[in-house]
Amino acid sequence: MELDFASLWKTIKNGSIKDQKRFWDLRAAEFNSQLASERTVEEAEDVLKYLKDKGAVDRNHTILDIGCGTGKYALAFAREAKNVTCIDISAKMIAFAKENAQSRGCRNIELVQASWSEVELEKRGWKKRFNLVFAAFCPGIDSPEALKKMIEASRKHCFLSGFVTRQDRVMDGLEAHLGIRENIWGNQIYFCFNLLWQWGYYPEITYKDRSWTKEYDVEHMADILNARLNGKASREDIIKYLNQISVNGKVTEVTTSKVARLYWKV
């Protein structure tokens, strides 16, 4: 019997658009501070090479970057493509991306602050407009409808990446401490791959292992964790836990993960 992956995906609860905006606004300065780091640049160049090898990026191509953040991938694409349209739910992410594009002289980047779920392709003139529709670690691809919209915006190429597994020492420790049992990673890739297959596409999947370490102030880390838990724990309880594991008011988050990349043609 064929599984109904569309219905299964809809059982996964997502935060409201308001909550998502708040969370990503909160992370914008952190993401922007890492834009020029060696790891960030290497990851962007690796994806760019992968897509160029697929014929998905060239001088005559237009690209849609969904969930562009502060411009990690868009800035790399802009060097090699005709035009890059960027969309992000966070006004602060878009503001940083605008500054970064201007400082690098990238005049072929268009920036739009909006939720992907609220975008109407025909009204924006985005239906079958882009040679490549791209979404890296974008929680906005959170339903069959969001995935179909990616396909409808593309002339030929689509790319989506996300975590298959992820272990965060602090986050996982907090959930264990509070008795919360939840694994949010992998659902997006699992449902996308199977739906694409059922819809008659042939997605290619590749994997990358990634790990990193970041240091946060207790208060800032509490805000991040509070937003990620969507009200499952109070900020006060989170701070109590963080104070127990902090050193001089700092918390070190150690993350290890496996990332999947999906590429397909429409």
PDB file of C-alpha atoms in Angstrom:
ATOM      1  CA  MET A   1       0.000   0.000   0.000  1.00  0.00           C
ATOM      2  CA  GLU A   2       1.339   3.436  -0.943  1.00  0.00           C
ATOM      3  CA  LEU A   3       1.899   5.697   2.053  1.00  0.00           C
ATOM      4  CA  ASP A   4       0.109   9.059   2.109  1.00  0.00           C
ATOM      5  CA  PHE A   5       3.168  11.217   2.725  1.00  0.00           C
ATOM      6  CA  ALA A   6       1.217  14.439   2.186  1.00  0.00           C
ATOM      7  CA  SER A   7      -1.118  13.619   5.077  1.00  0.00           C
ATOM      8  CA  LEU A   8       1.751  12.412   7.256  1.00  0.00           C
ATOM      9  CA  TRP A   9       3.625  15.673   6.717  1.00  0.00           C
ATOM     10  CA  LYS A  10       0.594  17.704   7.751  1.00  0.00           C
ATOM     11  CA  THR A  11       0.598  16.028  11.173  1.00  0.00           C
ATOM     12  CA  ILE A  12       3.879  17.821  11.996  1.00  0.00           C
ATOM     13  CA  LYS A  13       3.102  20.971  13.965  1.00  0.00           C
ATOM     14  CA  ASN A  14       4.904  24.168  12.999  1.00  0.00           C
ATOM     15  CA  GLY A  15       5.082  27.463  14.836  1.00  0.00           C
ATOM     16  CA  SER A  16       2.998  30.423  13.672  1.00  0.00           C
ATOM     17  CA  ILE A  17       4.372  32.879  11.131  1.00  0.00           C
ATOM     18  CA  LYS A  18       4.688  35.414  13.954  1.00  0.00           C
ATOM     19  CA  ASP A  19       6.775  32.975  16.011  1.00  0.00           C
ATOM     20  CA  GLN A  20       8.943  32.123  13.014  1.00  0.00           C
ATOM     21  CA  LYS A  21       9.629  35.813  12.320  1.00  0.00           C
ATOM     22  CA  ARG A  22      10.599  36.347  15.948  1.00  0.00           C
ATOM     23  CA  PHE A  23      12.943  33.360  15.992  1.00  0.00           C
ATOM     24  CA  TRP A  24      14.801  34.284  12.795  1.00  0.00           C
ATOM     25  CA  ASP A  25      14.982  37.971  13.703  1.00  0.00           C
ATOM     26  CA  LEU A  26      16.640  36.803  16.916  1.00  0.00           C
ATOM     27  CA  ARG A  27      19.257  34.817  14.967  1.00  0.00           C
ATOM     28  CA  ALA A  28      19.977  37.407  12.263  1.00  0.00           C
ATOM     29  CA  ALA A  29      22.944  39.186  13.881  1.00  0.00           C
ATOM     30  CA  GLU A  30      24.545  35.838  14.786  1.00  0.00           C
ATOM     31  CA  PHE A  31      24.189  34.523  11.231  1.00  0.00           C
ATOM     32  CA  ASN A  32      25.536  37.754   9.793  1.00  0.00           C
ATOM     33  CA  SER A  33      28.592  37.687  12.049  1.00  0.00           C
ATOM     34  CA  GLN A  34      29.519  34.296  10.567  1.00  0.00           C
ATOM     35  CA  LEU A  35      29.041  35.266   6.927  1.00  0.00           C
ATOM     36  CA  ALA A  36      32.737  35.763   6.218  1.00  0.00           C
ATOM     37  CA  SER A  37      33.928  32.814   8.310  1.00  0.00           C
ATOM     38  CA  GLU A  38      35.982  30.129   6.591  1.00  0.00           C
ATOM     39  CA  ARG A  39      33.346  27.454   7.250  1.00  0.00           C
ATOM     40  CA  THR A  40      30.490  29.558   5.837  1.00  0.00           C
ATOM     41  CA  VAL A  41      32.419  30.505   2.706  1.00  0.00           C
ATOM     42  CA  GLU A  42      33.513  26.900   2.093  1.00  0.00           C
ATOM     43  CA  GLU A  43      29.951  25.600   2.431  1.00  0.00           C
ATOM     44  CA  ALA A  44      28.596  28.205   0.001  1.00  0.00           C
ATOM     45  CA  GLU A  45      31.337  27.526  -2.551  1.00  0.00           C
ATOM     46  CA  ASP A  46      30.799  23.763  -2.252  1.00  0.00           C
ATOM     47  CA  VAL A  47      27.079  24.112  -3.027  1.00  0.00           C
ATOM     48  CA  LEU A  48      27.806  26.546  -5.865  1.00  0.00           C
ATOM     49  CA  LYS A  49      30.213  24.064  -7.472  1.00  0.00           C
ATOM     50  CA  TYR A  50      27.701  21.232  -7.062  1.00  0.00           C
ATOM     51  CA  LEU A  51      24.985  23.251  -8.818  1.00  0.00           C
ATOM     52  CA  LYS A  52      27.288  24.501 -11.570  1.00  0.00           C
ATOM     53  CA  ASP A  53      28.252  20.903 -12.295  1.00  0.00           C
ATOM     54  CA  LYS A  54      24.529  20.136 -12.664  1.00  0.00           C
ATOM     55  CA  GLY A  55      24.111  23.003 -15.122  1.00  0.00           C
ATOM     56  CA  ALA A  56      21.800  24.766 -12.670  1.00  0.00           C
ATOM     57  CA  VAL A  57      23.855  27.969 -12.391  1.00  0.00           C
ATOM     58  CA  ASP A  58      25.310  29.945 -15.272  1.00  0.00           C
ATOM     59  CA  ARG A  59      25.592  33.524 -16.519  1.00  0.00           C
ATOM     60  CA  ASN A  60      22.173  33.510 -18.174  1.00  0.00           C
ATOM     61  CA  HIS A  61      20.254  31.988 -15.268  1.00  0.00           C
ATOM     62  CA  THR A  62      17.828  33.500 -12.793  1.00  0.00           C
ATOM     63  CA  ILE A  63      17.723  32.014  -9.296  1.00  0.00           C
ATOM     64  CA  LEU A  64      15.194  32.106  -6.471  1.00  0.00           C
ATOM     65  CA  ASP A  65      16.731  31.685  -3.002  1.00  0.00           C
ATOM     66  CA  ILE A  66      13.997  30.813  -0.480  1.00  0.00           C
ATOM     67  CA  GLY A  67      15.026  31.523   3.109  1.00  0.00           C
ATOM     68  CA  CYS A  68      18.095  33.472   2.013  1.00  0.00           C
ATOM     69  CA  GLY A  69      19.130  34.583   5.491  1.00  0.00           C
ATOM     70  CA  THR A  70      21.871  37.218   5.376  1.00  0.00           C
ATOM     71  CA  GLY A  71      22.987  36.152   1.899  1.00  0.00           C
ATOM     72  CA  LYS A  72      25.245  33.142   2.455  1.00  0.00           C
ATOM     73  CA  TYR A  73      24.397  31.461  -0.841  1.00  0.00           C
ATOM     74  CA  ALA A  74      22.901  34.406  -2.740  1.00  0.00           C
ATOM     75  CA  LEU A  75      26.180  36.319  -2.687  1.00  0.00           C
ATOM     76  CA  ALA A  76      27.980  33.328  -4.222  1.00  0.00           C
ATOM     77  CA  PHE A  77      25.242  32.840  -6.826  1.00  0.00           C
ATOM     78  CA  ALA A  78      25.308  36.521  -7.786  1.00  0.00           C
ATOM     79  CA  ARG A  79      28.866  36.154  -9.107  1.00  0.00           C
ATOM     80  CA  GLU A  80      27.818  33.418 -11.524  1.00  0.00           C
ATOM     81  CA  ALA A  81      24.177  34.116 -12.442  1.00  0.00           C
ATOM     82  CA  LYS A  82      22.194  36.799 -14.241  1.00  0.00           C
ATOM     83  CA  ASN A  83      19.886  37.585 -11.314  1.00  0.00           C
ATOM     84  CA  VAL A  84      19.169  36.271  -7.810  1.00  0.00           C
ATOM     85  CA  THR A  85      15.827  36.886  -6.128  1.00  0.00           C
ATOM     86  CA  CYS A  86      15.989  36.382  -2.353  1.00  0.00           C
ATOM     87  CA  ILE A  87      13.089  35.880   0.017  1.00  0.00           C
ATOM     88  CA  ASP A  88      13.131  35.548   3.797  1.00  0.00           C
ATOM     89  CA  ILE A  89      10.505  35.734   6.511  1.00  0.00           C
ATOM     90  CA  SER A  90      12.817  37.814   8.747  1.00  0.00           C
ATOM     91  CA  ALA A  91      13.032  41.563   8.193  1.00  0.00           C
ATOM     92  CA  LYS A  92      16.369  41.628  10.034  1.00  0.00           C
ATOM     93  CA  MET A  93      17.818  38.885   7.824  1.00  0.00           C
ATOM     94  CA  ILE A  94      16.752  40.845   4.734  1.00  0.00           C
ATOM     95  CA  ALA A  95      18.255  44.065   6.130  1.00  0.00           C
ATOM     96  CA  PHE A  96      21.618  42.361   6.656  1.00  0.00           C
ATOM     97  CA  ALA A  97      21.423  40.728   3.214  1.00  0.00           C
ATOM     98  CA  LYS A  98      20.807  44.144   1.639  1.00  0.00           C
ATOM     99  CA  GLU A  99      23.840  45.617   3.398  1.00  0.00           C
ATOM    100  CA  ASN A 100      25.993  42.663   2.348  1.00  0.00           C
ATOM    101  CA  ALA A 101      24.889  42.868  -1.294  1.00  0.00           C
ATOM    102  CA  GLN A 102      25.573  46.596  -1.395  1.00  0.00           C
ATOM    103  CA  SER A 103      28.981  46.307   0.255  1.00  0.00           C
ATOM    104  CA  ARG A 104      30.014  43.679  -2.304  1.00  0.00           C
ATOM    105  CA  GLY A 105      28.620  45.583  -5.265  1.00  0.00           C
ATOM    106  CA  CYS A 106      26.067  42.879  -6.115  1.00  0.00           C
ATOM    107  CA  ARG A 107      23.496  44.790  -8.140  1.00  0.00           C
ATOM    108  CA  ASN A 108      21.822  41.665  -9.479  1.00  0.00           C
ATOM    109  CA  ILE A 109      20.252  40.679  -6.148  1.00  0.00           C
ATOM    110  CA  GLU A 110      16.575  41.429  -5.461  1.00  0.00           C
ATOM    111  CA  LEU A 111      15.377  41.118  -1.847  1.00  0.00           C
ATOM    112  CA  VAL A 112      11.842  40.350  -0.673  1.00  0.00           C
ATOM    113  CA  GLN A 113      10.719  40.107   2.959  1.00  0.00           C
ATOM    114  CA  ALA A 114       7.862  37.593   3.047  1.00  0.00           C
ATOM    115  CA  SER A 115       6.845  34.146   4.208  1.00  0.00           C
ATOM    116  CA  TRP A 116       7.015  31.512   1.453  1.00  0.00           C
ATOM    117  CA  SER A 117       3.591  30.242   2.505  1.00  0.00           C
ATOM    118  CA  GLU A 118       2.087  33.668   1.770  1.00  0.00           C
ATOM    119  CA  VAL A 119       3.737  34.169  -1.628  1.00  0.00           C
ATOM    120  CA  GLU A 120       1.357  34.138  -4.606  1.00  0.00           C
ATOM    121  CA  LEU A 121       3.457  33.180  -7.620  1.00  0.00           C
ATOM    122  CA  GLU A 122       1.186  34.581 -10.305  1.00  0.00           C
ATOM    123  CA  LYS A 123       0.814  37.970  -8.594  1.00  0.00           C
ATOM    124  CA  ARG A 124       4.590  38.312  -8.309  1.00  0.00           C
ATOM    125  CA  GLY A 125       5.218  36.996 -11.802  1.00  0.00           C
ATOM    126  CA  TRP A 126       7.247  34.103 -10.384  1.00  0.00           C
ATOM    127  CA  LYS A 127       5.457  31.191 -12.056  1.00  0.00           C
ATOM    128  CA  LYS A 128       8.040  29.252 -14.107  1.00  0.00           C
ATOM    129  CA  ARG A 129      10.293  32.308 -13.886  1.00  0.00           C
ATOM    130  CA  PHE A 130      13.477  30.848 -12.394  1.00  0.00           C
ATOM    131  CA  ASN A 131      16.043  28.483 -13.863  1.00  0.00           C
ATOM    132  CA  LEU A 132      16.853  27.340 -10.317  1.00  0.00           C
ATOM    133  CA  VAL A 133      14.678  27.383  -7.211  1.00  0.00           C
ATOM    134  CA  PHE A 134      16.883  26.917  -4.162  1.00  0.00           C
ATOM    135  CA  ALA A 135      16.118  26.376  -0.466  1.00  0.00           C
ATOM    136  CA  ALA A 136      18.927  25.563   1.979  1.00  0.00           C
ATOM    137  CA  PHE A 137      17.943  24.726   5.559  1.00  0.00           C
ATOM    138  CA  CYS A 138      14.707  26.589   4.991  1.00  0.00           C
ATOM    139  CA  PRO A 139      11.881  25.714   7.428  1.00  0.00           C
ATOM    140  CA  GLY A 140       9.483  27.466   5.061  1.00  0.00           C
ATOM    141  CA  ILE A 141       9.363  24.302   2.935  1.00  0.00           C
ATOM    142  CA  ASP A 142       7.100  22.744   5.531  1.00  0.00           C
ATOM    143  CA  SER A 143       4.219  21.199   3.578  1.00  0.00           C
ATOM    144  CA  PRO A 144       3.318  19.536   0.261  1.00  0.00           C
ATOM    145  CA  GLU A 145       1.932  22.892  -0.891  1.00  0.00           C
ATOM    146  CA  ALA A 146       5.230  24.659  -0.163  1.00  0.00           C
ATOM    147  CA  LEU A 147       7.136  21.986  -2.082  1.00  0.00           C
ATOM    148  CA  LYS A 148       4.748  22.190  -5.050  1.00  0.00           C
ATOM    149  CA  LYS A 149       5.216  25.962  -5.083  1.00  0.00           C
ATOM    150  CA  MET A 150       8.970  25.459  -5.454  1.00  0.00           C
ATOM    151  CA  ILE A 151       8.323  23.285  -8.505  1.00  0.00           C
ATOM    152  CA  GLU A 152       5.818  25.747  -9.981  1.00  0.00           C
ATOM    153  CA  ALA A 153       8.354  28.587  -9.742  1.00  0.00           C
ATOM    154  CA  SER A 154      11.076  26.591 -11.527  1.00  0.00           C
ATOM    155  CA  ARG A 155      11.787  26.246 -15.224  1.00  0.00           C
ATOM    156  CA  LYS A 156      14.115  23.298 -14.752  1.00  0.00           C
ATOM    157  CA  HIS A 157      16.233  22.950 -11.589  1.00  0.00           C
ATOM    158  CA  CYS A 158      15.341  22.623  -7.888  1.00  0.00           C
ATOM    159  CA  PHE A 159      17.555  22.173  -4.842  1.00  0.00           C
ATOM    160  CA  LEU A 160      16.670  21.665  -1.196  1.00  0.00           C
ATOM    161  CA  SER A 161      18.901  20.823   1.753  1.00  0.00           C
ATOM    162  CA  GLY A 162      18.204  20.090   5.403  1.00  0.00           C
ATOM    163  CA  PHE A 163      19.267  18.139   8.440  1.00  0.00           C
ATOM    164  CA  VAL A 164      18.718  14.390   8.504  1.00  0.00           C
ATOM    165  CA  THR A 165      20.152  14.045  11.983  1.00  0.00           C
ATOM    166  CA  ARG A 166      21.393  16.667  14.405  1.00  0.00           C
ATOM    167  CA  GLN A 167      22.686  16.504  17.954  1.00  0.00           C
ATOM    168  CA  ASP A 168      22.967  19.743  19.939  1.00  0.00           C
ATOM    169  CA  ARG A 169      24.639  19.180  23.306  1.00  0.00           C
ATOM    170  CA  VAL A 170      22.849  22.019  25.113  1.00  0.00           C
ATOM    171  CA  MET A 171      19.471  21.700  23.394  1.00  0.00           C
ATOM    172  CA  ASP A 172      19.368  17.914  23.791  1.00  0.00           C
ATOM    173  CA  GLY A 173      20.495  18.199  27.402  1.00  0.00           C
ATOM    174  CA  LEU A 174      17.756  20.732  28.140  1.00  0.00           C
ATOM    175  CA  GLU A 175      15.071  18.516  26.596  1.00  0.00           C
ATOM    176  CA  ALA A 176      16.275  15.541  28.634  1.00  0.00           C
ATOM    177  CA  HIS A 177      16.316  17.700  31.776  1.00  0.00           C
ATOM    178  CA  LEU A 178      12.745  18.879  31.146  1.00  0.00           C
ATOM    179  CA  GLY A 179      11.458  15.480  30.041  1.00  0.00           C
ATOM    180  CA  ILE A 180      10.720  16.645  26.503  1.00  0.00           C
ATOM    181  CA  ARG A 181      11.049  13.935  23.853  1.00  0.00           C
ATOM    182  CA  GLU A 182      10.984  15.372  20.390  1.00  0.00           C
ATOM    183  CA  ASN A 183      13.036  14.799  17.247  1.00  0.00           C
ATOM    184  CA  ILE A 184      12.291  17.464  14.653  1.00  0.00           C
ATOM    185  CA  TRP A 185      15.148  16.636  12.296  1.00  0.00           C
ATOM    186  CA  GLY A 186      14.789  14.648   9.099  1.00  0.00           C
ATOM    187  CA  ASN A 187      11.063  15.061   8.525  1.00  0.00           C
ATOM    188  CA  GLN A 188      11.421  17.663   5.778  1.00  0.00           C
ATOM    189  CA  ILE A 189      13.863  15.619   3.697  1.00  0.00           C
ATOM    190  CA  TYR A 190      11.970  12.353   4.291  1.00  0.00           C
ATOM    191  CA  PHE A 191       8.641  13.745   3.138  1.00  0.00           C
ATOM    192  CA  CYS A 192      10.081  15.784   0.258  1.00  0.00           C
ATOM    193  CA  PHE A 193      12.003  12.865  -1.235  1.00  0.00           C
ATOM    194  CA  ASN A 194       9.039  10.499  -1.091  1.00  0.00           C
ATOM    195  CA  LEU A 195       6.524  13.017  -2.417  1.00  0.00           C
ATOM    196  CA  LEU A 196       8.795  13.956  -5.306  1.00  0.00           C
ATOM    197  CA  TRP A 197       9.108  10.271  -6.152  1.00  0.00           C
ATOM    198  CA  GLN A 198       5.342   9.799  -6.016  1.00  0.00           C
ATOM    199  CA  TRP A 199       4.820  12.886  -8.196  1.00  0.00           C
ATOM    200  CA  GLY A 200       7.021  11.419 -10.916  1.00  0.00           C
ATOM    201  CA  TYR A 201      10.318  13.195 -10.299  1.00  0.00           C
ATOM    202  CA  TYR A 202      13.658  11.526  -9.700  1.00  0.00           C
ATOM    203  CA  PRO A 203      15.401  13.386  -6.881  1.00  0.00           C
ATOM    204  CA  GLU A 204      19.095  12.776  -6.348  1.00  0.00           C
ATOM    205  CA  ILE A 205      20.182  12.690  -2.716  1.00  0.00           C
ATOM    206  CA  THR A 206      23.672  13.184  -1.311  1.00  0.00           C
ATOM    207  CA  TYR A 207      24.887  13.546   2.269  1.00  0.00           C
ATOM    208  CA  LYS A 208      27.419  15.704   4.110  1.00  0.00           C
ATOM    209  CA  ASP A 209      28.592  15.479   7.716  1.00  0.00           C
ATOM    210  CA  ARG A 210      28.871  18.803   9.510  1.00  0.00           C
ATOM    211  CA  SER A 211      29.901  19.853  13.010  1.00  0.00           C
ATOM    212  CA  TRP A 212      30.528  23.177  14.733  1.00  0.00           C
ATOM    213  CA  THR A 213      30.912  24.832  18.118  1.00  0.00           C
ATOM    214  CA  LYS A 214      29.439  28.181  19.174  1.00  0.00           C
ATOM    215  CA  GLU A 215      29.546  30.175  22.388  1.00  0.00           C
ATOM    216  CA  TYR A 216      26.533  32.158  23.630  1.00  0.00           C
ATOM    217  CA  ASP A 217      25.621  34.411  26.532  1.00  0.00           C
ATOM    218  CA  VAL A 218      23.147  32.665  28.842  1.00  0.00           C
ATOM    219  CA  GLU A 219      20.410  35.237  28.164  1.00  0.00           C
ATOM    220  CA  HIS A 220      20.754  35.020  24.384  1.00  0.00           C
ATOM    221  CA  MET A 221      20.884  31.230  24.423  1.00  0.00           C
ATOM    222  CA  ALA A 222      17.745  31.195  26.584  1.00  0.00           C
ATOM    223  CA  ASP A 223      15.901  33.288  23.994  1.00  0.00           C
ATOM    224  CA  ILE A 224      16.961  30.926  21.189  1.00  0.00           C
ATOM    225  CA  LEU A 225      15.965  27.790  23.083  1.00  0.00           C
ATOM    226  CA  ASN A 226      12.692  29.316  24.244  1.00  0.00           C
ATOM    227  CA  ALA A 227      11.764  30.099  20.646  1.00  0.00           C
ATOM    228  CA  ARG A 228      12.814  26.652  19.402  1.00  0.00           C
ATOM    229  CA  LEU A 229      10.728  24.917  22.051  1.00  0.00           C
ATOM    230  CA  ASN A 230       7.608  26.907  21.092  1.00  0.00           C
ATOM    231  CA  GLY A 231       6.397  27.412  24.656  1.00  0.00           C
ATOM    232  CA  LYS A 232       7.093  23.866  25.872  1.00  0.00           C
ATOM    233  CA  ALA A 233       9.244  25.333  28.660  1.00  0.00           C
ATOM    234  CA  SER A 234       9.350  28.680  30.443  1.00  0.00           C
ATOM    235  CA  ARG A 235      12.282  31.025  29.909  1.00  0.00           C
ATOM    236  CA  GLU A 236      12.939  30.934  33.656  1.00  0.00           C
ATOM    237  CA  ASP A 237      13.330  27.137  33.663  1.00  0.00           C
ATOM    238  CA  ILE A 238      15.605  27.342  30.639  1.00  0.00           C
ATOM    239  CA  ILE A 239      17.824  29.945  32.320  1.00  0.00           C
ATOM    240  CA  LYS A 240      18.069  27.822  35.476  1.00  0.00           C
ATOM    241  CA  TYR A 241      19.351  24.914  33.420  1.00  0.00           C
ATOM    242  CA  LEU A 242      21.772  27.062  31.428  1.00  0.00           C
ATOM    243  CA  ASN A 243      23.216  28.584  34.597  1.00  0.00           C
ATOM    244  CA  GLN A 244      24.032  25.072  35.800  1.00  0.00           C
ATOM    245  CA  ILE A 245      26.156  24.333  32.729  1.00  0.00           C
ATOM    246  CA  SER A 246      27.542  27.811  32.024  1.00  0.00           C
ATOM    247  CA  VAL A 247      31.081  29.036  32.627  1.00  0.00           C
ATOM    248  CA  ASN A 248      31.455  32.730  33.413  1.00  0.00           C
ATOM    249  CA  GLY A 249      28.013  33.430  31.978  1.00  0.00           C
ATOM    250  CA  LYS A 250      28.775  31.634  28.707  1.00  0.00           C
ATOM    251  CA  VAL A 251      27.311  28.440  27.259  1.00  0.00           C
ATOM    252  CA  THR A 252      29.077  26.396  24.595  1.00  0.00           C
ATOM    253  CA  GLU A 253      26.841  24.606  22.122  1.00  0.00           C
ATOM    254  CA  VAL A 254      28.450  21.675  20.299  1.00  0.00           C
ATOM    255  CA  THR A 255      26.555  20.436  17.257  1.00  0.00           C
ATOM    256  CA  THR A 256      27.102  17.405  15.036  1.00  0.00           C
ATOM    257  CA  SER A 257      24.854  16.686  12.092  1.00  0.00           C
ATOM    258  CA  LYS A 258      24.237  14.909   8.819  1.00  0.00           C
ATOM    259  CA  VAL A 259      22.911  17.081   6.012  1.00  0.00           C
ATOM    260  CA  ALA A 260      20.998  15.844   2.968  1.00  0.00           C
ATOM    261  CA  ARG A 261      20.913  17.608  -0.375  1.00  0.00           C
ATOM    262  CA  LEU A 262      18.039  16.994  -2.767  1.00  0.00           C
ATOM    263  CA  TYR A 263      18.363  17.965  -6.419  1.00  0.00           C
ATOM    264  CA  TRP A 264      15.782  17.351  -9.103  1.00  0.00           C
ATOM    265  CA  LYS A 265      14.634  18.591 -12.494  1.00  0.00           C
ATOM    266  CA  VAL A 266      11.098  19.652 -13.357  1.00  0.00           C
TER     267      VAL A 266
END
